[in-house]
Coordinates of C-alpha atoms in Angstrom, one line a residue:
X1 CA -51.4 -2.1 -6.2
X2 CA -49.0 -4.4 -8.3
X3 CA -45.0 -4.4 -7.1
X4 CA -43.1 -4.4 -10.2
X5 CA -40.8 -7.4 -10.7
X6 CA -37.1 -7.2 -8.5
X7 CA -34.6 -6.6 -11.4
X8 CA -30.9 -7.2 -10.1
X9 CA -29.5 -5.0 -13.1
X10 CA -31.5 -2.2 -11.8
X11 CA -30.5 -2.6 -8.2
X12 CA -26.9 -3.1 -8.8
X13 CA -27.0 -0.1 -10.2
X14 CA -28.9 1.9 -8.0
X15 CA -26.4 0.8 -5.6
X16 CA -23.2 1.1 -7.2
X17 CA -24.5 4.9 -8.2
X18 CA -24.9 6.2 -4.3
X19 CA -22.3 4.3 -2.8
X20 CA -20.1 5.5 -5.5
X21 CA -21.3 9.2 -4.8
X22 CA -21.3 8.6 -0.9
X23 CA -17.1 7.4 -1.7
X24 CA -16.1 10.1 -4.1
X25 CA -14.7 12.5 -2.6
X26 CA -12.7 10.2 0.0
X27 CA -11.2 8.1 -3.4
X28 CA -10.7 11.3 -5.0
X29 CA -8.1 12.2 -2.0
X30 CA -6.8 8.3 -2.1
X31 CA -5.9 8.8 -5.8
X32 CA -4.4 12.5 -5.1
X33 CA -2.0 11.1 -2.1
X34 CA -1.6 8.1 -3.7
X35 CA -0.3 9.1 -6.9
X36 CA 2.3 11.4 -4.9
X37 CA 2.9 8.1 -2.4
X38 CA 4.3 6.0 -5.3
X39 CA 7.0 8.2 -5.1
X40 CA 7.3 8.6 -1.6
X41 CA 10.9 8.1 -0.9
X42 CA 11.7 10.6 -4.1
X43 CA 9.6 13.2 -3.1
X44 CA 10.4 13.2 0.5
X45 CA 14.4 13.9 0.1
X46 CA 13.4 16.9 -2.4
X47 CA 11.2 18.8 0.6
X48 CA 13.3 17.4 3.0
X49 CA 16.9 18.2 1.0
X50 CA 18.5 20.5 3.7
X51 CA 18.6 17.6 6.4
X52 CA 18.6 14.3 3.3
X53 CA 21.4 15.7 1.1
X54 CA 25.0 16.5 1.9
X55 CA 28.3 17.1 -0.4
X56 CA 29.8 14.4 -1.8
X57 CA 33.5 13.8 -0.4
X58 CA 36.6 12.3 -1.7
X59 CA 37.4 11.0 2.2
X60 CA 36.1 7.0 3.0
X61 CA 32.5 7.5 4.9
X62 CA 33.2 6.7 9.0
X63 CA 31.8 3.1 9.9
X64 CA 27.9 3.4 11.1
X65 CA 29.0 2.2 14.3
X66 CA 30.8 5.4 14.8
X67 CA 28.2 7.4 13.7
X68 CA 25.7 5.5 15.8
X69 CA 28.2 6.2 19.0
X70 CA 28.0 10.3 18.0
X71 CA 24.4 9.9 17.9
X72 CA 24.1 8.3 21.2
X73 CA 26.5 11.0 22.6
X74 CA 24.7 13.9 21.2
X75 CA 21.8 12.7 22.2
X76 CA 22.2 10.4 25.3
X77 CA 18.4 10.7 26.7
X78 CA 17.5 8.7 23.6
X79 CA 17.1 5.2 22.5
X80 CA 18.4 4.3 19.2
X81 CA 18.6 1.0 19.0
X82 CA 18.4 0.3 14.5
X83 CA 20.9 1.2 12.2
X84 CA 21.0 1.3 8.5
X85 CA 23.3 -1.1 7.1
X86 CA 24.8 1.5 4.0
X87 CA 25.0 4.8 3.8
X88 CA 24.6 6.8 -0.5
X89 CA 27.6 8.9 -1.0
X90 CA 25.5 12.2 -1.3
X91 CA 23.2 11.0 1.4
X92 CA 23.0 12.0 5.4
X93 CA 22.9 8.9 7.6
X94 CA 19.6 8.7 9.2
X95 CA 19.2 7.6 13.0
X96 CA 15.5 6.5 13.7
X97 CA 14.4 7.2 17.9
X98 CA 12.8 3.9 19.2
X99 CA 9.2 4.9 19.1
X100 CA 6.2 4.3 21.8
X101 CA 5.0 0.5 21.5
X102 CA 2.7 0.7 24.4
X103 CA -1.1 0.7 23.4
X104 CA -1.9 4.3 24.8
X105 CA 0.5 5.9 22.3
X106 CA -1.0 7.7 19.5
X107 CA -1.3 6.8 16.0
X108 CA 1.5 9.3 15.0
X109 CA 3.9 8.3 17.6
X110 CA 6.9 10.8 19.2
X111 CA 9.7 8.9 19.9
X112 CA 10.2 8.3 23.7
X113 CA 13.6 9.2 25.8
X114 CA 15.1 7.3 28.7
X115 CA 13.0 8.4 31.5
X116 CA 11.8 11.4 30.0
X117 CA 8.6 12.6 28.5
X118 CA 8.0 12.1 24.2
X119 CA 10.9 13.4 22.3
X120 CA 10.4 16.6 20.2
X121 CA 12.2 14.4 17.0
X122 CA 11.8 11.3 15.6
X123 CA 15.3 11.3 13.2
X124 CA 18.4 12.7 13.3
X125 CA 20.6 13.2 10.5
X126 CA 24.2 11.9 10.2
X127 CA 27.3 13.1 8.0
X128 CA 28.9 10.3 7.2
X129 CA 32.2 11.7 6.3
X130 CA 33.2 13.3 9.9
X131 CA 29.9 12.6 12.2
X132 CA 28.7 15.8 12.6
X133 CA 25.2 15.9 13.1
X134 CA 23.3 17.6 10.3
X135 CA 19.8 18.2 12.4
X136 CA 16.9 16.5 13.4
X137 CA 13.3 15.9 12.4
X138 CA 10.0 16.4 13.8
X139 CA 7.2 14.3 11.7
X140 CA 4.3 15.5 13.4
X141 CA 5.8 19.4 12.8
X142 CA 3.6 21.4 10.0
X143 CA 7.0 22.3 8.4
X144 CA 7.6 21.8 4.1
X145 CA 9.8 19.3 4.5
X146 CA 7.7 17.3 6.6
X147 CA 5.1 17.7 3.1
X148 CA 5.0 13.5 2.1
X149 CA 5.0 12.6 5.6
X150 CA 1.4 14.9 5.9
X151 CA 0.6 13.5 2.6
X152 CA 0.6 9.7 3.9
X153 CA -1.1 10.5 6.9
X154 CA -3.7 11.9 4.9
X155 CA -3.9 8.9 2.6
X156 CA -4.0 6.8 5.9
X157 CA -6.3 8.3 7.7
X158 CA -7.5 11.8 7.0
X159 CA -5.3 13.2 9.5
X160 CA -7.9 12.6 11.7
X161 CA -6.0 9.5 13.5
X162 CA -8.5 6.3 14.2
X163 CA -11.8 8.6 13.1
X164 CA -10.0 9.2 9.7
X165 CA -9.0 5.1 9.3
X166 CA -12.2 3.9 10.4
X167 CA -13.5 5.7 7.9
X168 CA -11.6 4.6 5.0
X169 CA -11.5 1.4 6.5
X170 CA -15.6 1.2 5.4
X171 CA -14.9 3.2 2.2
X172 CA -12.4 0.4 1.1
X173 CA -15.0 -2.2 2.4
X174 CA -17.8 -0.8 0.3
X175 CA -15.3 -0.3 -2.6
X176 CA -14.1 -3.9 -2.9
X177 CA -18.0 -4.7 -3.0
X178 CA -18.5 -1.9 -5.4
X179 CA -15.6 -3.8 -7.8
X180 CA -17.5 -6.5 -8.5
X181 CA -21.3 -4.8 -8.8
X182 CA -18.9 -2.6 -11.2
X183 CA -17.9 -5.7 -13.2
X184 CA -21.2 -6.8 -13.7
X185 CA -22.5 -3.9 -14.4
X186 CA -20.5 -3.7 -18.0
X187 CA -21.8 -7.3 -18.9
X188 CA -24.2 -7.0 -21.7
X189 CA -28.0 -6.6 -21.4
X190 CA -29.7 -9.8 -21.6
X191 CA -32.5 -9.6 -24.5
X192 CA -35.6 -11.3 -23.9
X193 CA -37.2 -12.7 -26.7
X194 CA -40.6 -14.2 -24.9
X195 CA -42.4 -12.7 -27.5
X196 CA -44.3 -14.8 -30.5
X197 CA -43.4 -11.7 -33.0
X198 CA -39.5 -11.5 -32.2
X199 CA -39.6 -15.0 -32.4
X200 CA -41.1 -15.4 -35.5
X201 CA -39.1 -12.1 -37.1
X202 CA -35.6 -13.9 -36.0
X203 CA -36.5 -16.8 -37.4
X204 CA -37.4 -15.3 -41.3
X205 CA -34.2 -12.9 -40.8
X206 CA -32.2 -16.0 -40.1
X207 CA -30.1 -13.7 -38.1
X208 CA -28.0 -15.3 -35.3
X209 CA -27.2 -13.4 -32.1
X210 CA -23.7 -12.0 -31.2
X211 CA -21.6 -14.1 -28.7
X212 CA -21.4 -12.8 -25.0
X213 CA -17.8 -11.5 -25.6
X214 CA -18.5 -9.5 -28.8
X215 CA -21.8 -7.9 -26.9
X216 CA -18.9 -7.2 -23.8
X217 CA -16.1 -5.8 -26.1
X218 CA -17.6 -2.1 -26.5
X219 CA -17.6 -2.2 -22.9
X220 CA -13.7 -2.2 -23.0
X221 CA -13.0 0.4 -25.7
X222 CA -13.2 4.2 -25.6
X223 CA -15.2 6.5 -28.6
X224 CA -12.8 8.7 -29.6
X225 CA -15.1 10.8 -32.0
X226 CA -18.3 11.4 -29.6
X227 CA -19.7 13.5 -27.2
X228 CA -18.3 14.6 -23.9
X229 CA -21.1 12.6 -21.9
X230 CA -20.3 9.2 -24.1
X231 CA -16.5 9.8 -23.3
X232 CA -16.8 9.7 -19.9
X233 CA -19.4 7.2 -20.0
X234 CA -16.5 4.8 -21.5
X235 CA -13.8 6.1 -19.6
X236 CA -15.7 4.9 -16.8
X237 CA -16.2 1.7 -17.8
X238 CA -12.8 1.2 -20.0
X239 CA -10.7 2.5 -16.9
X240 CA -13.0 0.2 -14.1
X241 CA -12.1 -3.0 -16.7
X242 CA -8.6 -3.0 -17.7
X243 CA -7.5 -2.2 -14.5
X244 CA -10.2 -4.2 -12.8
X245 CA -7.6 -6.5 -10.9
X246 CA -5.2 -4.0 -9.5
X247 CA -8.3 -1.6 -8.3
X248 CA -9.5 -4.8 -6.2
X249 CA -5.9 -5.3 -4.9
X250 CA -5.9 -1.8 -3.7
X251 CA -9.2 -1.9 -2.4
X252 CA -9.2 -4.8 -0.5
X253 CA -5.2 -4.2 0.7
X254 CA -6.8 -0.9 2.3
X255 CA -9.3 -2.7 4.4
X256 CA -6.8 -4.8 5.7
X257 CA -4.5 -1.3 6.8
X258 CA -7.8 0.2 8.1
X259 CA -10.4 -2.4 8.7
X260 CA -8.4 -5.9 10.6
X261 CA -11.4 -6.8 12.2
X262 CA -13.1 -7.5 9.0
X263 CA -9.9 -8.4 6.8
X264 CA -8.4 -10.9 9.2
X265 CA -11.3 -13.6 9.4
X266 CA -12.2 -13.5 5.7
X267 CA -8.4 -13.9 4.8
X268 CA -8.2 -16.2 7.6
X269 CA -11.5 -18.4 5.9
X270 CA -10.7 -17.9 2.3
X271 CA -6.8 -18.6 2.2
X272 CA -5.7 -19.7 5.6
X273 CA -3.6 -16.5 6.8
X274 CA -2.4 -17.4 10.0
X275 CA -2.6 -15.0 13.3
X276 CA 0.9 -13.7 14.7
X277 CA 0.8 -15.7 17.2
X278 CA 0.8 -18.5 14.8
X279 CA 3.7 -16.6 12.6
X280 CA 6.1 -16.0 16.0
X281 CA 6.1 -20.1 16.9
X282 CA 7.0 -21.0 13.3
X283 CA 10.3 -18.7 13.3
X284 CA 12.8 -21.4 12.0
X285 CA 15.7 -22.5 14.6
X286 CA 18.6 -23.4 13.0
X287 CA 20.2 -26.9 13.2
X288 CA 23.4 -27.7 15.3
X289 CA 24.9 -27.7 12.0
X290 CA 24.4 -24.3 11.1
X291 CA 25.1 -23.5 14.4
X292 CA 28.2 -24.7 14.1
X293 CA 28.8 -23.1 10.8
X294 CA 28.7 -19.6 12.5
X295 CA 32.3 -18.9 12.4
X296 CA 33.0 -15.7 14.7
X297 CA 33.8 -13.0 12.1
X298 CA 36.2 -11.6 15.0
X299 CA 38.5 -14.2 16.8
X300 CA 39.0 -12.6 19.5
X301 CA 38.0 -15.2 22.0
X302 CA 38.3 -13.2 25.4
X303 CA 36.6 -10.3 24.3
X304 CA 32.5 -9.7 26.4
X305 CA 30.7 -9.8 23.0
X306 CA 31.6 -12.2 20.0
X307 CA 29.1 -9.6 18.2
X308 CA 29.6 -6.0 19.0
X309 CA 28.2 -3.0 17.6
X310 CA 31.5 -2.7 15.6
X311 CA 31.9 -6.3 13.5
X312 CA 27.6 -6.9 13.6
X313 CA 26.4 -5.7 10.3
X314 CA 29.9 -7.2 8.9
X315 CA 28.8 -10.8 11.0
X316 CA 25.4 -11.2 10.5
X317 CA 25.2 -10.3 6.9
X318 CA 28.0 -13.2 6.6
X319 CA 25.7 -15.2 8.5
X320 CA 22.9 -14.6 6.8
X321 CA 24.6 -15.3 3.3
X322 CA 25.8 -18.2 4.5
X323 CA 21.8 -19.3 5.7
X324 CA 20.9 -18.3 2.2
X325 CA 23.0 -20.2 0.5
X326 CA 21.9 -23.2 2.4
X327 CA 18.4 -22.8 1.4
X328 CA 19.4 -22.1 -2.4
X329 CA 18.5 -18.5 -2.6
X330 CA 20.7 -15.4 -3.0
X331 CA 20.7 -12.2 -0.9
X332 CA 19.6 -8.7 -2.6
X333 CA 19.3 -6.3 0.2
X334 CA 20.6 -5.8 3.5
X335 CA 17.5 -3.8 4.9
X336 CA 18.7 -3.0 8.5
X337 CA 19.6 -4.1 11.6
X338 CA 18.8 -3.4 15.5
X339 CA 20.1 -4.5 18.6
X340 CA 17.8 -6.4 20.9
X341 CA 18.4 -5.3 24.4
X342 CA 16.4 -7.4 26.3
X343 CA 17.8 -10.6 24.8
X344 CA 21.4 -9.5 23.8
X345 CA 20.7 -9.9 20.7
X346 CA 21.3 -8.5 17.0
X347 CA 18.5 -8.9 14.3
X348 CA 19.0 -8.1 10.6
X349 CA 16.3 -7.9 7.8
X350 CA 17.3 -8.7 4.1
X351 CA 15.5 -9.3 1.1
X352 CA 16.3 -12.2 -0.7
X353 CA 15.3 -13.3 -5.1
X354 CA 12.5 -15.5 -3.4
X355 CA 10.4 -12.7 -1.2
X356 CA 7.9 -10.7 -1.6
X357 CA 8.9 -6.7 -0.8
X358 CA 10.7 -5.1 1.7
X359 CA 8.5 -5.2 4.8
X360 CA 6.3 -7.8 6.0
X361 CA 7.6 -10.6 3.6
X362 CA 11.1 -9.7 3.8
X363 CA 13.6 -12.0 5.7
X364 CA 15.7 -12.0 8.7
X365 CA 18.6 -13.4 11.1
X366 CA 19.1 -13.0 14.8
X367 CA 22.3 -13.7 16.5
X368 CA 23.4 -13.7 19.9
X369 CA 25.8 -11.2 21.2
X370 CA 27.8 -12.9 23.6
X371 CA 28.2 -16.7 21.8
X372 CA 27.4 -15.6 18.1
X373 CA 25.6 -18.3 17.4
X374 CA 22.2 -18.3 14.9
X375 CA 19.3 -17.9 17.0
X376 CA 16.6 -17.6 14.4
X377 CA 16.5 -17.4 10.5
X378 CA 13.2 -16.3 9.4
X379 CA 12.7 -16.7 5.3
X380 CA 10.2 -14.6 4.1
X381 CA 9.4 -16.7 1.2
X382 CA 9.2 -19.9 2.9
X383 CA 5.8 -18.3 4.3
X384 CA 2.6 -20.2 4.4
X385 CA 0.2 -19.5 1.7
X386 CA -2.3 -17.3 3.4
X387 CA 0.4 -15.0 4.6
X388 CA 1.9 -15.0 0.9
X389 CA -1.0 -13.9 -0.2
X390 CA -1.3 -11.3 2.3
X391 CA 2.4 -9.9 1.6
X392 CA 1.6 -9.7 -2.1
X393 CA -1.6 -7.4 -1.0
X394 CA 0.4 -5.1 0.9
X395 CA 3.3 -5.4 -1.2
X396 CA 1.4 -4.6 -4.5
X397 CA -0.7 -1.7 -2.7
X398 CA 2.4 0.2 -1.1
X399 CA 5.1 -0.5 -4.5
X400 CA 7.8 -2.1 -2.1
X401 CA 8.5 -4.4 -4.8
X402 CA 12.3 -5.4 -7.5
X403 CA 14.9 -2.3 -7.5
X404 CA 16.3 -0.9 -10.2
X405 CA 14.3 -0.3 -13.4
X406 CA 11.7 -2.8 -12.2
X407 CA 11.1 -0.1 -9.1
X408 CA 10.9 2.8 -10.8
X409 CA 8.6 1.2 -14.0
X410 CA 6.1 0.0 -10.8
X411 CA 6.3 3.3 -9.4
X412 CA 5.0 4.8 -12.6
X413 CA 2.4 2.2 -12.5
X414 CA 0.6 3.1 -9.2
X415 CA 1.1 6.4 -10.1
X416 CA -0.9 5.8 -13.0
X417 CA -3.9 3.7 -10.8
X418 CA -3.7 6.8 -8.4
X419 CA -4.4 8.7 -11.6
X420 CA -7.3 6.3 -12.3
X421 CA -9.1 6.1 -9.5
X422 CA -9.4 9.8 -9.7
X423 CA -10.7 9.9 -12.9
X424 CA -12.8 7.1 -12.2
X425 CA -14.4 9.0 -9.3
X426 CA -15.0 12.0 -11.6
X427 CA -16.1 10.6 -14.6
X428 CA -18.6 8.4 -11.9
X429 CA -20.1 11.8 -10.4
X430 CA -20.3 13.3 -13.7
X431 CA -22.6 10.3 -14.9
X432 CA -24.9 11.0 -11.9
X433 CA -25.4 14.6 -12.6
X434 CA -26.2 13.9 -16.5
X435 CA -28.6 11.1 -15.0
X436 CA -30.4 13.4 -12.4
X437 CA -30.9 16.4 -14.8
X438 CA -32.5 13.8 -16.7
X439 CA -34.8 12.5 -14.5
X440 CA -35.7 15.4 -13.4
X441 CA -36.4 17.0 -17.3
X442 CA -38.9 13.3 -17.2
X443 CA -40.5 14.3 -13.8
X444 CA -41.1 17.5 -15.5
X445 CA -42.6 16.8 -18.6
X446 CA -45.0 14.2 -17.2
X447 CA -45.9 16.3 -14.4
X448 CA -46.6 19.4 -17.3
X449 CA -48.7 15.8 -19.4
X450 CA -50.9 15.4 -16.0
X451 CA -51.7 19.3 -16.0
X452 CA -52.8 19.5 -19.8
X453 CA -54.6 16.7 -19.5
X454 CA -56.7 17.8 -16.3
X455 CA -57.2 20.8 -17.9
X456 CA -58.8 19.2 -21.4

């Protein structure tokens, strides 16, 4: 029996077909959620209007501390210890419950009172203008307005909590590998010309071969007039090219939400992204200097607290500008702040012209209540490269990036990958169907050759 030669076309394909099968249906759901998650935010406040949305007033809104104290009083079995730093004019102000940290809690946390049993809300909502308390929310509640909080949990993880993410975590594994058999797979075929004849026949013709990239460029353009088989056969591969890059970003991005244990060590080999214990010692302390720069924002030398709940958004977003300033960089975003029990202290995020998005490579400030001096001042992008690199994933995946315009115009651009991969996944299956109903017509008609020759 002769083994027919290996042929890595031929495999590459074989593979990218049924692991692009075998993923279908989960990317198909990626691309659905995903498309809707790129306007998350949006979205959410329109099924979630009755709680989000109140009446604009003429009246000045009450400082957050006061509405933070009604919140507290309302609800006194509670912890709330975060804050938002502003308040839109038609807007409720939102109180976040300190959820469960401990490692039994579930993947879709209740928030936990003092001394009591998981909270039946995770938000309350605020008016601004006189502190009355508009209602609360329950996330994990099968309500409508709780729609784009299902929605991401989907995306996450099927709903199905650490089932659901271990599973996409390998569908995102296999993707990213299927990105690059994909790539190769639109390359050109190479032409053999072993034979004496073709050799000879090129030679009389005097005809000279096509370069690599004019053989590749049909590979990146779509037939308009041709059959509904070609069209999706170069929508597939016209969609999987020009938006080659951001697909892998999305793909591998997703095995680092689902899949750490095999994200952090190649990150970790390939561009040096450091562990969090490595991140927590290289918090920056500040100088005596800036210490001593820290003027209190309230004189009032006798008083328990330099930094109370009152003056603390008001002080440490003065401290921070003036940490900024130092290091040549301007603040865009106050992004919150939360008081630090344990350590009397008061932490702020910001965003600043030199990070990268609003979570993981934002910056921050932490102060100390009684003294009011600068504990820690944490830059986002003063970041080591592998954890740069690692923001810009996660940053890129989840849209958390400019404001303004520049938002909204990336926002319209995810929704347009989650469009993608959808269409990719479709156009993908559709391919396999047209190719097994043609293997199977082959199988046929040599199986009906066989029988009329047997029976001459």
């Amino acid at each position: 029996m002769i083994s027919s030669p290996f042929n890595l076309r031929h495999t590459c394909l074989w593979v990218h077909r049924y692991t692009g099968l075998a993923m279908a249906g989960f990317l198909i759901i990626a691309g659905v959620t995903g498309t809707l998650l790129a306007f998350h935010h949006e979205l959410d406040e329109v099924f979630n209007h009755q709680l989000a949305y109140i009446d604009n007033q003429d009246t000045p809104q009450l400082p957050i501390a006061v509405l933070h104290d009604a919140v507290i009083s309302a609800y006194p079995k509670h912890d709330f210890s975060s804050m938002p730093t502003s308040i839109e004019p038609d807007r409720s102000a939102v109180f976040t419950v300190d959820r469960v940290r401990d490692k039994g809690a579930k993947k879709q946390p209740k928030a936990q009172s003092k001394n009591q049993p998981l909270s039946e809300f995770q938000e309350v909502y605020v008016n601004p203008y006189n502190g009355h308390i508009v209602g609360t929310r329950d996330k994990d509640e099968w309500a409508w307005r709780n729609t784009m909080y299902k929605v991401f949990w989907l995306h996450r993880d099927l709903l199905l909590g650490d089932i659901g993410k271990l599973i996409l975590g390998i569908v995102a594994l296999v993707w990213t590998i299927n990105c690059f058999i994909g790539f190769y797979l639109t390359f050109p075929r190479a032409v053999k010309n072993s034979n004496k004849n073709n050799k000879a026949k090129n030679k009389q013709t005097n005809k000279k071969r096509a370069s690599f990239f004019k053989r590749w460029l049909p590979a990146w353009k779509i037939r308009t007039k041709s059959n509904i088989f070609k069209l999706n056969y170069d929508l597939h591969h016209a969609f999987g090219l020009w938006l080659w890059l951001i697909l892998l970003v999305i793909a591998w991005s997703s095995v680092g939400f689902n899949l750490k244990q095999v994200y952090q060590p190649v990150m970790q080999a390939v561009v040096g992204l450091e562990g969090r214990e490595e991140k927590s010692s290289k918090f920056s302390k500040p100088s005596a200097q800036s210490v001593s720069d820290a003027k209190p924002f309230n004189d009032a030398a006798n008083a328990a607290d330099m930094v109370t709940k009152a003056n603390s958004i008001a002080y440490l977003s003065r401290q921070a500008d003036i940490a900024a300033q130092k290091n040549g960089v301007e603040i865009q975003q106050l992004l919150g702040i939360r008081w630090v029990e344990e350590d009397n202290q008061w932490q702020m995020r910001f965003k600043t012209n030199k990070d990268i998005g609003k979570k993981g490579g934002a910056s921050s400030i932490t102060v100390h209540a009684k003294t009011g001096s600068v504990e820690r001042v944490n830059f986002g992008y003063q970041s080591s490269f592998g954890s740069k690199v690692d923001q810009w994933l996660s940053t890129l995946h989840m849209g958390h990036i400019s404001y303004g315009l520049g938002h909204l115009l990336y926002q319209i651009f995810l929704a347009v990958i989650g469009l993608a991969v959808i269409i990719l996944s479709a156009t993908g299956v559709y391919l396999w169907w047209k190719g097994r109903q043609q293997r199977l017509k082959m199988s046929r008609d040599i199986k009906k050759s066989i029988i009329n020759i047997t029976d001459v």
